CSV table of C-alpha atoms in Angstrom, one decimal:
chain,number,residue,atom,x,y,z
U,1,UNK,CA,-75.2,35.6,-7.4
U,2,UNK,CA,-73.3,37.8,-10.1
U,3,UNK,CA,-74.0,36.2,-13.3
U,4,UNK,CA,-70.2,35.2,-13.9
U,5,UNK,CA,-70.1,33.7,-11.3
U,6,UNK,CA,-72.9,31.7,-12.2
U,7,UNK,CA,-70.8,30.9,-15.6
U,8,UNK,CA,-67.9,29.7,-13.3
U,9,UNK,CA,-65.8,32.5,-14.1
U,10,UNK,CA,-63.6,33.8,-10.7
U,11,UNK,CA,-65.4,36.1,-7.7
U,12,UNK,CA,-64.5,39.6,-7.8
U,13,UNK,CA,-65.1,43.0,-6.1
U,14,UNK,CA,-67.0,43.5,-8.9
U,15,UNK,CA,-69.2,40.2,-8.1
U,16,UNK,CA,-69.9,42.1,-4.9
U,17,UNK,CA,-71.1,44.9,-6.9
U,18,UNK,CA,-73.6,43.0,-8.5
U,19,UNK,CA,-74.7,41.4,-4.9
U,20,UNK,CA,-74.9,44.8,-3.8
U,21,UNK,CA,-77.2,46.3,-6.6
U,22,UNK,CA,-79.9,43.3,-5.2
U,23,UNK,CA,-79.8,44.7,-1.4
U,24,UNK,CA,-80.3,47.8,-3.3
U,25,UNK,CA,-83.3,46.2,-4.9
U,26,UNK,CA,-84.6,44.3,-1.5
U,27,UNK,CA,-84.9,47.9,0.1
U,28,UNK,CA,-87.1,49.0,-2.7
U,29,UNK,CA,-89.5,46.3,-1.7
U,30,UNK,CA,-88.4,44.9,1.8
U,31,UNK,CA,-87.9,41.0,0.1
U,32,UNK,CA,-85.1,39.6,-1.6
U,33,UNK,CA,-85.3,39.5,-5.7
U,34,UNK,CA,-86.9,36.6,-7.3
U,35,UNK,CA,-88.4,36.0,-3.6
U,36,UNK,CA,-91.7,34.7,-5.4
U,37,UNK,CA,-90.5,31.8,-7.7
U,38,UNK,CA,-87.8,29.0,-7.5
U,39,UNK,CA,-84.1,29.2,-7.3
U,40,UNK,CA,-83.6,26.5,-9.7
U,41,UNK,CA,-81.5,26.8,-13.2
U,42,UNK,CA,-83.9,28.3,-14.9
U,43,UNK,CA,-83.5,31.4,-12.9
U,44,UNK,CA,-80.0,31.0,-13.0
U,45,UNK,CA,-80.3,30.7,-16.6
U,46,UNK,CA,-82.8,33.8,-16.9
U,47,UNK,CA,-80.1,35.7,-14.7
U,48,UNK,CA,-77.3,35.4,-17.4
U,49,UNK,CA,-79.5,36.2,-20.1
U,50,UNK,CA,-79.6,39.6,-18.6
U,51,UNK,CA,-82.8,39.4,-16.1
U,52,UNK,CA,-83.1,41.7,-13.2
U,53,UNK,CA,-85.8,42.2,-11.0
U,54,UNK,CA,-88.4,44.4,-12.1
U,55,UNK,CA,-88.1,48.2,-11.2
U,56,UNK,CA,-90.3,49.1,-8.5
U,57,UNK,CA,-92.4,52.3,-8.7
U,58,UNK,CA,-91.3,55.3,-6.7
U,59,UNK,CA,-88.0,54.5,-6.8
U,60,UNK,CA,-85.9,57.5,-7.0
U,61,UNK,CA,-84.5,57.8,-10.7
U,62,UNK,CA,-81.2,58.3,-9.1
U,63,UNK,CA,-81.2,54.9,-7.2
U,64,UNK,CA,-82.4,53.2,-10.3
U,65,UNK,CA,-79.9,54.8,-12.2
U,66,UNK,CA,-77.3,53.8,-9.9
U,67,UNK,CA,-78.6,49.8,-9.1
U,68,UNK,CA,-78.7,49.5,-12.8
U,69,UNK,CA,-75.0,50.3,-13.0
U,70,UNK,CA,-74.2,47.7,-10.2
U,71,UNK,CA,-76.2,45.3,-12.3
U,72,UNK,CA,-74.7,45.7,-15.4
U,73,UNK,CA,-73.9,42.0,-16.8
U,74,UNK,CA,-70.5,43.1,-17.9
U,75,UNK,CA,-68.8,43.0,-14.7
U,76,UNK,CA,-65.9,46.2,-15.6
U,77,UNK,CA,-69.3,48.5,-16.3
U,78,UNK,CA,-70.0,48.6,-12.7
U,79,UNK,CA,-68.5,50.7,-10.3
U,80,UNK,CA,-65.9,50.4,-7.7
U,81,UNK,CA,-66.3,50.3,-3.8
U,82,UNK,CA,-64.5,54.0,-3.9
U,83,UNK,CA,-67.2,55.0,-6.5
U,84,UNK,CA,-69.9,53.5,-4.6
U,85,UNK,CA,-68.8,54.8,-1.5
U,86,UNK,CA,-68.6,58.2,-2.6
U,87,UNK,CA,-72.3,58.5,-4.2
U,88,UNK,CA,-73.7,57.2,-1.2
U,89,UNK,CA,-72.1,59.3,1.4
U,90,UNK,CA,-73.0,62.4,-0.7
U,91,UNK,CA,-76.6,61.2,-0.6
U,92,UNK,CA,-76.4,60.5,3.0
U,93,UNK,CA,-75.2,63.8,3.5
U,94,UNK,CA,-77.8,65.6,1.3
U,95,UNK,CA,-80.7,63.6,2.9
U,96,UNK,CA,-79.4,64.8,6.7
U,97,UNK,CA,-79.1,67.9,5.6
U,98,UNK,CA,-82.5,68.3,4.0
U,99,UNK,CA,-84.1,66.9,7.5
U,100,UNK,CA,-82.0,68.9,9.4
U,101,UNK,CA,-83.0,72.0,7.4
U,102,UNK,CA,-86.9,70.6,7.2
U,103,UNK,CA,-87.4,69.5,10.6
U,104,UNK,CA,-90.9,70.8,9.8
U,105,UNK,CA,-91.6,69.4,6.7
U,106,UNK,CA,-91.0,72.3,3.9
U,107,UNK,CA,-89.5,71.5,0.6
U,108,UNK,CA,-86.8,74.3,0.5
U,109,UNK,CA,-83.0,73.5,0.4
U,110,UNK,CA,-81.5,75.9,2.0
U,111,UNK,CA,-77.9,75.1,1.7
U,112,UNK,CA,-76.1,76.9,-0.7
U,113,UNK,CA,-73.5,75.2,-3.0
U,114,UNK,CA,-76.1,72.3,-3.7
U,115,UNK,CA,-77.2,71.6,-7.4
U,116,UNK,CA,-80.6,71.5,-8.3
U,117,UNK,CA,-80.4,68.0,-9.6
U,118,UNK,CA,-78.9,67.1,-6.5
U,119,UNK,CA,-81.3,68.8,-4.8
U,120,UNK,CA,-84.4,66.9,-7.5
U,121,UNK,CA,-82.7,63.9,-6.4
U,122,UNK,CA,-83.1,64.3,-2.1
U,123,UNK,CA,-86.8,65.2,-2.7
U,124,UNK,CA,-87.2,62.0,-4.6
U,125,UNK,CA,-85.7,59.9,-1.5
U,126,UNK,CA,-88.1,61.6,0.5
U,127,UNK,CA,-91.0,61.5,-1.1
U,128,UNK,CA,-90.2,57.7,-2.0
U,129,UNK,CA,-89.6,56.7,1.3
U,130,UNK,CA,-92.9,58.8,2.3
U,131,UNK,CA,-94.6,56.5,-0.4
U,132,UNK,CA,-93.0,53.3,0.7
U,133,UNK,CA,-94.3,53.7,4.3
U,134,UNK,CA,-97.7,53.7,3.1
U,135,UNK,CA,-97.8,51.3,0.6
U,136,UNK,CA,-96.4,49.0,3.4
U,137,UNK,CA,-99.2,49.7,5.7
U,138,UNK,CA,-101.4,48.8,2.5
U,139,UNK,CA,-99.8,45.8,1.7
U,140,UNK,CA,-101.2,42.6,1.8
U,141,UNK,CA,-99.0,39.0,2.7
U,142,UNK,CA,-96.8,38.1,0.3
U,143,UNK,CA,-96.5,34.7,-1.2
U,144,UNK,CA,-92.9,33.5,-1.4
U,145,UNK,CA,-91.8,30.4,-3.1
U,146,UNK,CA,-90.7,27.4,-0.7
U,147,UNK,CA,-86.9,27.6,-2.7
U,148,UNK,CA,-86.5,31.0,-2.3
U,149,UNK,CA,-85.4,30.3,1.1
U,150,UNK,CA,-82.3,28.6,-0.6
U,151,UNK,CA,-79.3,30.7,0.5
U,152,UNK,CA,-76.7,31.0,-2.7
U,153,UNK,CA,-74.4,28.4,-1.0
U,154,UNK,CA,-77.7,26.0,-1.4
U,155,UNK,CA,-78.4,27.2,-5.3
U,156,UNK,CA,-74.4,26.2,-6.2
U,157,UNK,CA,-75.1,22.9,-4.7
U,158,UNK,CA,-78.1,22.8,-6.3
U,159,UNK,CA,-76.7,23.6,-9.8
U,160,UNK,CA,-73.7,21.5,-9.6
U,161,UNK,CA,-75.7,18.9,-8.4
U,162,UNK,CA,-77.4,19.5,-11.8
U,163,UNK,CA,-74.8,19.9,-13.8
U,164,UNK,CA,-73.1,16.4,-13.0
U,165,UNK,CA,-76.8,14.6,-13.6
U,166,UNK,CA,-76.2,16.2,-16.8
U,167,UNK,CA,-78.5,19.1,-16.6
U,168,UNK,CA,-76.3,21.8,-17.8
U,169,UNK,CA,-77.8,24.9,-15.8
U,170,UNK,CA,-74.6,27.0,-15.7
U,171,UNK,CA,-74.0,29.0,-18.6
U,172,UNK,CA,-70.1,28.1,-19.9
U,173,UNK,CA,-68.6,30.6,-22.9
């Protein structure tokens, strides 16, 4: 959950940003954030002091660049759906066209009109998701933490819960 929302303030699209910037994270890792310890107040607490899950190597710069954005604990410094929408479509786009180019697994961008960050950026997916595959196949189980499995209906029930025994978990300004 969005950290204001967390403080109680009202959901927005830009709540949904933030939701969005942890799916981004979960595919950098193939579990949810925070999948390892409880969803209790003290998370919830961590989470509006400004924690995020911890960047997760070989992730292309431009994903972390954009996930951070999403993230952002002031809720107007993230960007819109349209925004969002537009950055992903273009990588989308770059990514087919470098397989379809690279069918047999060269390096070269043939497509003129692309920039050579943008360009930087689609060999990072690539290699990343090359990476990923085998670190997968290298991985061993991964412990999770019994109230992780809380959905974040469960962890509001949980904190109001809380909050009315007098444990003041959520964060008011």
């Amino acid at each position: 959950m969005a950290p204001e929302i967390l403080r109680k303030k009202p959901y927005t699209p830009a709540s949904d940003i933030y939701s969005f910037s942890m799916i981004m994270w979960e595919f950098t890792l193939g579990i949810p954030p925070f999948n390892h310890e409880a969803h209790d107040c003290h998370l919830s607490l961590s989470i509006c002091k400004g924690r995020r899950p911890e960047i997760i190597k070989n992730t292309p710069k431009c994903y972390i660049d954009l996930m951070k954005k999403c993230w952002d604990s002031d809720p107007s410094n993230r960007p819109t759906i349209i925004m969002l929408e537009n950055i992903l479509s273009e990588w989308i786009r770059g990514i087919s066209e470098y397989y379809r180019i690279n069918r047999d697994g060269n390096y070269l961008f043939l497509v003129l009109g692309i920039n050579n960050q943008f360009k930087y950026d689609m060999l990072e997916f690539v290699e990343a998701d090359k990476t990923l595959m085998q670190e997968q196949a290298n991985t061993s189980i991964i412990q999770y933490h019994l109230q992780a499995y809380y959905t974040s209906r469960k962890l509001t029930e949980i904190l109001v819960q809380e909050e009315t025994q007098g444990l003041d978990c959520i964060i008011e300004d």
